[in-house]
Short mmCIF file of C-alpha atoms and ligand atoms in Angstrom, two decimals:
data_model
loop_
_atom_site.label_atom_id
_atom_site.label_comp_id
_atom_site.label_asym_id
_atom_site.label_seq_id
_atom_site.Cartn_x
_atom_site.Cartn_y
_atom_site.Cartn_z
CA MET A 1 16.45 -19.38 1.30
CA PRO A 2 17.62 -15.94 2.43
CA GLU A 3 16.23 -13.37 0.03
CA LEU A 4 17.17 -9.71 -0.29
CA PRO A 5 15.24 -8.55 2.81
CA GLU A 6 16.96 -11.18 4.95
CA VAL A 7 20.37 -10.20 3.60
CA GLU A 8 19.64 -6.52 4.28
CA THR A 9 18.46 -7.42 7.79
CA THR A 10 21.66 -9.41 8.30
CA LYS A 11 23.72 -6.41 7.20
CA ARG A 12 21.89 -4.18 9.68
CA GLY A 13 22.14 -6.82 12.39
CA ILE A 14 25.91 -7.24 12.18
CA GLU A 15 27.31 -3.91 11.03
CA HIS A 16 27.32 -2.02 14.31
CA HIS A 17 28.99 -4.97 16.04
CA ILE A 18 31.92 -5.25 13.65
CA CYS A 19 32.50 -1.81 12.10
CA GLY A 20 35.66 -0.33 13.58
CA GLN A 21 36.72 -3.68 15.07
CA THR A 22 40.11 -5.23 14.38
CA ILE A 23 40.17 -8.70 12.82
CA GLU A 24 42.31 -11.17 14.74
CA ALA A 25 41.86 -14.09 12.36
CA CYS A 26 39.52 -15.77 9.94
CA VAL A 27 39.11 -19.36 11.09
CA VAL A 28 37.96 -21.61 8.26
CA ARG A 29 36.91 -25.07 9.41
CA ASN A 30 35.40 -26.19 6.13
CA PRO A 31 36.45 -24.40 2.93
CA LYS A 32 34.08 -26.38 0.72
CA LEU A 33 31.28 -23.94 0.06
CA ARG A 34 29.73 -23.25 -3.35
CA TRP A 35 33.22 -22.12 -4.34
CA PRO A 36 36.26 -22.82 -2.16
CA VAL A 37 36.68 -20.24 0.57
CA ALA A 38 39.24 -17.69 -0.67
CA ALA A 39 42.76 -18.66 0.35
CA GLU A 40 43.45 -15.03 1.28
CA LEU A 41 40.92 -15.31 4.11
CA CYS A 42 42.94 -18.07 5.75
CA HIS A 43 46.00 -15.81 5.75
CA LEU A 44 44.69 -12.34 6.47
CA PRO A 45 47.43 -9.90 7.47
CA PRO A 46 47.19 -8.84 11.11
CA GLY A 47 45.52 -5.63 12.14
CA LEU A 48 42.85 -5.32 9.48
CA VAL A 49 39.97 -3.12 10.61
CA VAL A 50 36.41 -3.38 9.33
CA LYS A 51 35.67 -0.05 7.68
CA SER A 52 32.13 -0.73 6.49
CA VAL A 53 29.52 -3.39 5.83
CA SER A 54 27.33 -3.00 2.76
CA ARG A 55 25.06 -5.05 0.52
CA ARG A 56 24.86 -5.44 -3.25
CA ALA A 57 22.01 -7.69 -4.38
CA LYS A 58 22.33 -10.68 -2.04
CA TYR A 59 26.06 -10.20 -1.45
CA LEU A 60 27.42 -8.77 1.80
CA LEU A 61 30.60 -6.74 1.47
CA ILE A 62 32.89 -6.36 4.49
CA GLU A 63 35.41 -3.63 3.74
CA THR A 64 38.90 -3.59 5.26
CA GLN A 65 41.88 -1.43 4.38
CA ALA A 66 43.37 -4.35 2.39
CA GLY A 67 40.30 -5.47 0.49
CA HIS A 68 36.74 -6.72 0.75
CA ILE A 69 35.30 -9.98 2.02
CA ILE A 70 32.37 -10.92 -0.24
CA ILE A 71 29.82 -13.19 1.47
CA HIS A 72 26.77 -14.89 -0.03
CA LEU A 73 24.43 -16.83 2.25
CA GLY A 74 23.46 -19.34 -0.44
CA MET A 75 20.45 -21.52 0.32
CA SER A 76 20.83 -21.94 4.05
CA GLY A 77 23.62 -19.71 5.39
CA HIS A 78 23.33 -17.33 8.31
CA LEU A 79 25.62 -15.12 10.33
CA ARG A 80 25.60 -14.42 14.05
CA ILE A 81 27.58 -12.23 16.42
CA LEU A 82 28.84 -14.35 19.30
CA SER A 83 31.57 -14.54 21.91
CA LYS A 84 34.42 -16.39 20.21
CA ASP A 85 34.26 -18.94 23.03
CA THR A 86 30.70 -19.99 22.17
CA PRO A 87 30.71 -23.77 21.61
CA LEU A 88 30.58 -24.80 17.98
CA GLU A 89 27.60 -26.43 16.41
CA LYS A 90 27.54 -28.67 13.39
CA HIS A 91 27.80 -26.65 10.16
CA ASP A 92 29.57 -23.69 11.84
CA HIS A 93 32.10 -23.41 9.02
CA ILE A 94 33.79 -20.03 9.48
CA ASP A 95 34.53 -17.57 12.31
CA LEU A 96 35.74 -14.05 11.65
CA VAL A 97 37.34 -13.37 15.03
CA PHE A 98 37.87 -9.86 16.39
CA ASN A 99 40.33 -8.81 19.04
CA ASN A 100 37.53 -7.69 21.37
CA GLY A 101 36.54 -11.34 21.90
CA VAL A 102 33.59 -11.30 19.51
CA CYS A 103 33.27 -13.37 16.38
CA LEU A 104 31.10 -13.31 13.30
CA ARG A 105 30.13 -16.97 12.91
CA TYR A 106 28.95 -18.47 9.61
CA HIS A 107 26.62 -21.47 9.70
CA ASP A 108 25.52 -23.17 6.49
CA PRO A 109 24.13 -26.73 6.44
CA ARG A 110 23.81 -26.96 2.66
CA ARG A 111 27.08 -25.14 1.89
CA PHE A 112 25.78 -23.24 -1.14
CA GLY A 113 27.11 -19.99 0.29
CA ALA A 114 30.37 -18.22 -0.50
CA TRP A 115 33.22 -16.39 1.24
CA LEU A 116 35.40 -14.66 -1.31
CA TRP A 117 38.03 -11.93 -1.24
CA THR A 118 38.94 -9.09 -3.56
CA ASN A 119 41.57 -6.41 -3.19
CA THR A 120 40.10 -4.31 -5.98
CA ASP A 121 36.69 -2.66 -6.40
CA PRO A 122 34.18 -5.33 -5.28
CA HIS A 123 31.56 -3.92 -7.63
CA GLN A 124 33.82 -4.95 -10.53
CA HIS A 125 34.10 -8.51 -9.24
CA PRO A 126 32.83 -10.94 -11.91
CA LEU A 127 29.89 -11.94 -9.68
CA LEU A 128 28.79 -8.35 -9.14
CA ALA A 129 29.87 -6.39 -12.22
CA LYS A 130 26.89 -7.26 -14.41
CA LEU A 131 24.14 -7.02 -11.84
CA ALA A 132 21.10 -4.89 -12.65
CA PRO A 133 19.96 -1.99 -10.43
CA GLU A 134 19.03 -2.40 -6.80
CA PRO A 135 15.22 -2.62 -6.49
CA LEU A 136 14.99 0.07 -3.83
CA THR A 137 16.92 2.70 -5.78
CA ASP A 138 15.56 5.18 -8.32
CA ALA A 139 17.48 3.36 -11.05
CA PHE A 140 14.78 0.69 -10.89
CA ASN A 141 11.71 2.47 -12.22
CA GLY A 142 8.74 1.80 -14.44
CA GLU A 143 10.16 3.59 -17.47
CA ASN A 144 13.41 1.66 -17.46
CA LEU A 145 11.61 -1.63 -16.88
CA PHE A 146 9.17 -0.95 -19.73
CA GLU A 147 12.02 -0.08 -22.10
CA ALA A 148 13.96 -3.20 -21.12
CA ILE A 149 11.11 -5.68 -21.54
CA LYS A 150 8.82 -4.21 -24.17
CA HIS A 151 9.98 -6.55 -26.93
CA ARG A 152 10.53 -9.62 -24.77
CA PRO A 153 8.10 -12.56 -25.18
CA THR A 154 9.37 -14.14 -21.95
CA ALA A 155 7.04 -14.53 -18.97
CA ILE A 156 7.18 -11.43 -16.77
CA LYS A 157 7.89 -13.47 -13.65
CA ALA A 158 11.06 -14.92 -15.17
CA LEU A 159 12.26 -11.42 -16.06
CA ILE A 160 11.75 -9.84 -12.66
CA MET A 161 13.63 -12.77 -11.12
CA ASN A 162 16.49 -12.31 -13.61
CA ASN A 163 19.48 -10.36 -12.27
CA GLN A 164 19.87 -8.66 -15.66
CA TYR A 165 16.67 -6.64 -15.08
CA VAL A 166 16.56 -6.10 -11.32
CA VAL A 167 18.37 -7.83 -8.47
CA GLY A 168 17.01 -9.40 -5.33
CA VAL A 169 13.48 -10.35 -6.35
CA GLY A 170 13.32 -14.01 -5.38
CA ASN A 171 10.46 -16.43 -5.87
CA ILE A 172 8.43 -15.44 -2.81
CA TYR A 173 8.56 -11.73 -3.56
CA ALA A 174 7.99 -12.23 -7.29
CA ASN A 175 4.81 -14.21 -6.59
CA GLU A 176 3.55 -11.72 -4.03
CA SER A 177 4.33 -8.66 -6.16
CA LEU A 178 2.66 -10.05 -9.28
CA PHE A 179 -0.45 -10.91 -7.28
CA LEU A 180 -0.66 -7.43 -5.78
CA ALA A 181 -0.10 -5.90 -9.22
CA GLY A 182 -2.85 -8.08 -10.73
CA ILE A 183 -0.51 -9.54 -13.34
CA HIS A 184 -0.39 -13.23 -14.27
CA PRO A 185 3.16 -14.58 -13.82
CA LEU A 186 3.17 -16.08 -17.32
CA ARG A 187 2.00 -12.95 -19.11
CA PRO A 188 4.51 -12.24 -21.89
CA ALA A 189 6.57 -9.25 -20.78
CA LYS A 190 5.95 -7.41 -24.06
CA ARG A 191 2.24 -7.29 -23.25
CA LEU A 192 2.78 -5.18 -20.13
CA THR A 193 1.90 -1.52 -20.59
CA GLN A 194 3.85 1.40 -19.19
CA ALA A 195 1.17 1.65 -16.48
CA ASP A 196 1.60 -2.06 -15.65
CA CYS A 197 5.36 -1.55 -15.29
CA ASP A 198 4.90 1.54 -13.10
CA ARG A 199 2.50 -0.36 -10.84
CA LEU A 200 4.65 -3.49 -10.68
CA VAL A 201 7.80 -1.53 -9.80
CA ARG A 202 5.95 0.41 -7.10
CA ILE A 203 4.62 -2.81 -5.57
CA ILE A 204 7.98 -4.64 -5.69
CA LYS A 205 9.50 -1.74 -3.74
CA GLN A 206 6.63 -1.83 -1.22
CA VAL A 207 6.81 -5.59 -0.71
CA LEU A 208 10.59 -5.61 -0.21
CA SER A 209 10.52 -2.55 2.06
CA ALA A 210 7.80 -4.06 4.22
CA ALA A 211 9.82 -7.26 4.61
CA ILE A 212 12.94 -5.28 5.57
CA ASP A 213 10.95 -3.24 8.11
CA GLN A 214 9.59 -6.44 9.59
CA GLY A 215 13.09 -7.87 9.76
CA GLY A 216 14.08 -4.97 11.96
CA THR A 217 12.19 -6.59 14.81
CA THR A 218 14.50 -9.63 14.64
CA LEU A 219 17.83 -7.81 14.84
CA LYS A 220 18.50 -8.85 18.43
CA ASP A 221 18.45 -12.48 17.29
CA PHE A 222 21.77 -11.95 15.53
CA MET A 223 23.37 -12.16 18.99
CA SER A 224 21.50 -15.23 20.15
CA PRO A 225 23.80 -18.23 20.63
CA SER A 226 20.95 -20.62 20.08
CA GLY A 227 19.06 -21.24 16.92
CA LYS A 228 19.33 -19.03 13.90
CA PRO A 229 18.50 -15.40 13.31
CA GLY A 230 14.80 -14.83 13.10
CA TYR A 231 14.16 -14.71 9.44
CA PHE A 232 10.63 -13.70 9.06
CA VAL A 233 7.54 -14.50 7.13
CA GLN A 234 5.41 -11.52 6.41
CA LYS A 235 1.75 -11.86 5.60
CA LEU A 236 1.69 -13.71 2.31
CA TYR A 237 -1.19 -13.38 -0.13
CA VAL A 238 -0.45 -16.25 -2.50
CA TYR A 239 2.95 -17.82 -1.87
CA ASP A 240 2.62 -21.36 -0.44
CA ARG A 241 -1.18 -21.03 -0.30
CA ALA A 242 -2.18 -23.57 -2.98
CA ASN A 243 -5.92 -24.40 -2.91
CA GLN A 244 -6.57 -21.86 -0.15
CA ALA A 245 -8.99 -19.01 -0.75
CA CYS A 246 -7.62 -15.80 -2.28
CA LEU A 247 -7.57 -13.19 0.48
CA VAL A 248 -9.17 -10.69 -1.89
CA CYS A 249 -11.79 -12.65 -3.87
CA GLN A 250 -11.99 -16.13 -2.25
CA THR A 251 -11.05 -17.94 -5.50
CA PRO A 252 -8.80 -20.95 -4.74
CA ILE A 253 -5.13 -20.16 -5.32
CA GLN A 254 -3.56 -22.27 -8.07
CA ARG A 255 -0.03 -23.65 -7.91
CA GLU A 256 1.85 -24.16 -11.16
CA VAL A 257 5.49 -25.02 -11.73
CA HIS A 258 7.40 -23.06 -14.36
CA LEU A 259 11.14 -23.42 -14.89
CA GLN A 260 11.27 -25.55 -11.74
CA ARG A 261 9.93 -22.71 -9.60
CA ALA A 262 6.46 -22.71 -8.08
CA SER A 263 4.08 -19.98 -9.11
CA TYR A 264 1.00 -19.21 -7.01
CA ILE A 265 -1.79 -17.52 -8.89
CA CYS A 266 -5.28 -16.24 -8.24
CA PRO A 267 -6.89 -16.80 -11.65
CA HIS A 268 -9.49 -14.12 -10.90
CA CYS A 269 -7.18 -11.37 -9.62
CA GLN A 270 -4.39 -12.14 -12.10
CA PRO A 271 -5.92 -12.64 -15.57
CA ALA A 272 -3.55 -14.16 -18.08
ZN1 ZN B 1 -8.28 -13.26 -6.04
#
């Protein structure tokens, strides 16, 4: 599943190809995504120019003078920059076609993604309005996290994956960050100290930044007609390493399932 680093890499991979370009049409072959593709996209007025591409949490925002396209990649979506004449593959559901002959092509086998439209402030859209701070901004810091969770009995992993506390920390990055911070995923949030919160925030920022930096090496793949953009797997300490030796202490990594999500834990490095 594309997580925040992949969405940020996608933004960086596509923005310089489409900013300033004039949209010729939005061709929707299959409108049945997680929500129906916005009707406005099928009838865009001519001459819209892409003014910017930005990201909020895992949403991509394509700004035009008439409104914003809001894209979510869902479980399996990806975007590529191609000649509009590139033959279609199965699951190529949408093309945003530009008058320079290029298109932004959306491919999504599982169709959990979204293409929506708003002609008002996209940050006030119901999907975006209540999102917590971006993890890589100063608004996400140890003091704010400590204040927000200090009375919560909920497992810390569930809270850092909850968009009400911080956005964009998916299961892989939650597991990796908690390992590196030496915190058991099921530790009740209210038992974290201020120092724990400071350390956890610092490590979440490091883990996400490292993944984004690594994604930079795959940017050329956004123009490859074959295959999908090179999403990347950074060096993982615990995620998907059940029964393998901890890279720090050699203790076998344990896999447990909580709330239908797998947690990977070194019982030595992450005391409960
Ligand atoms: Zn260990």
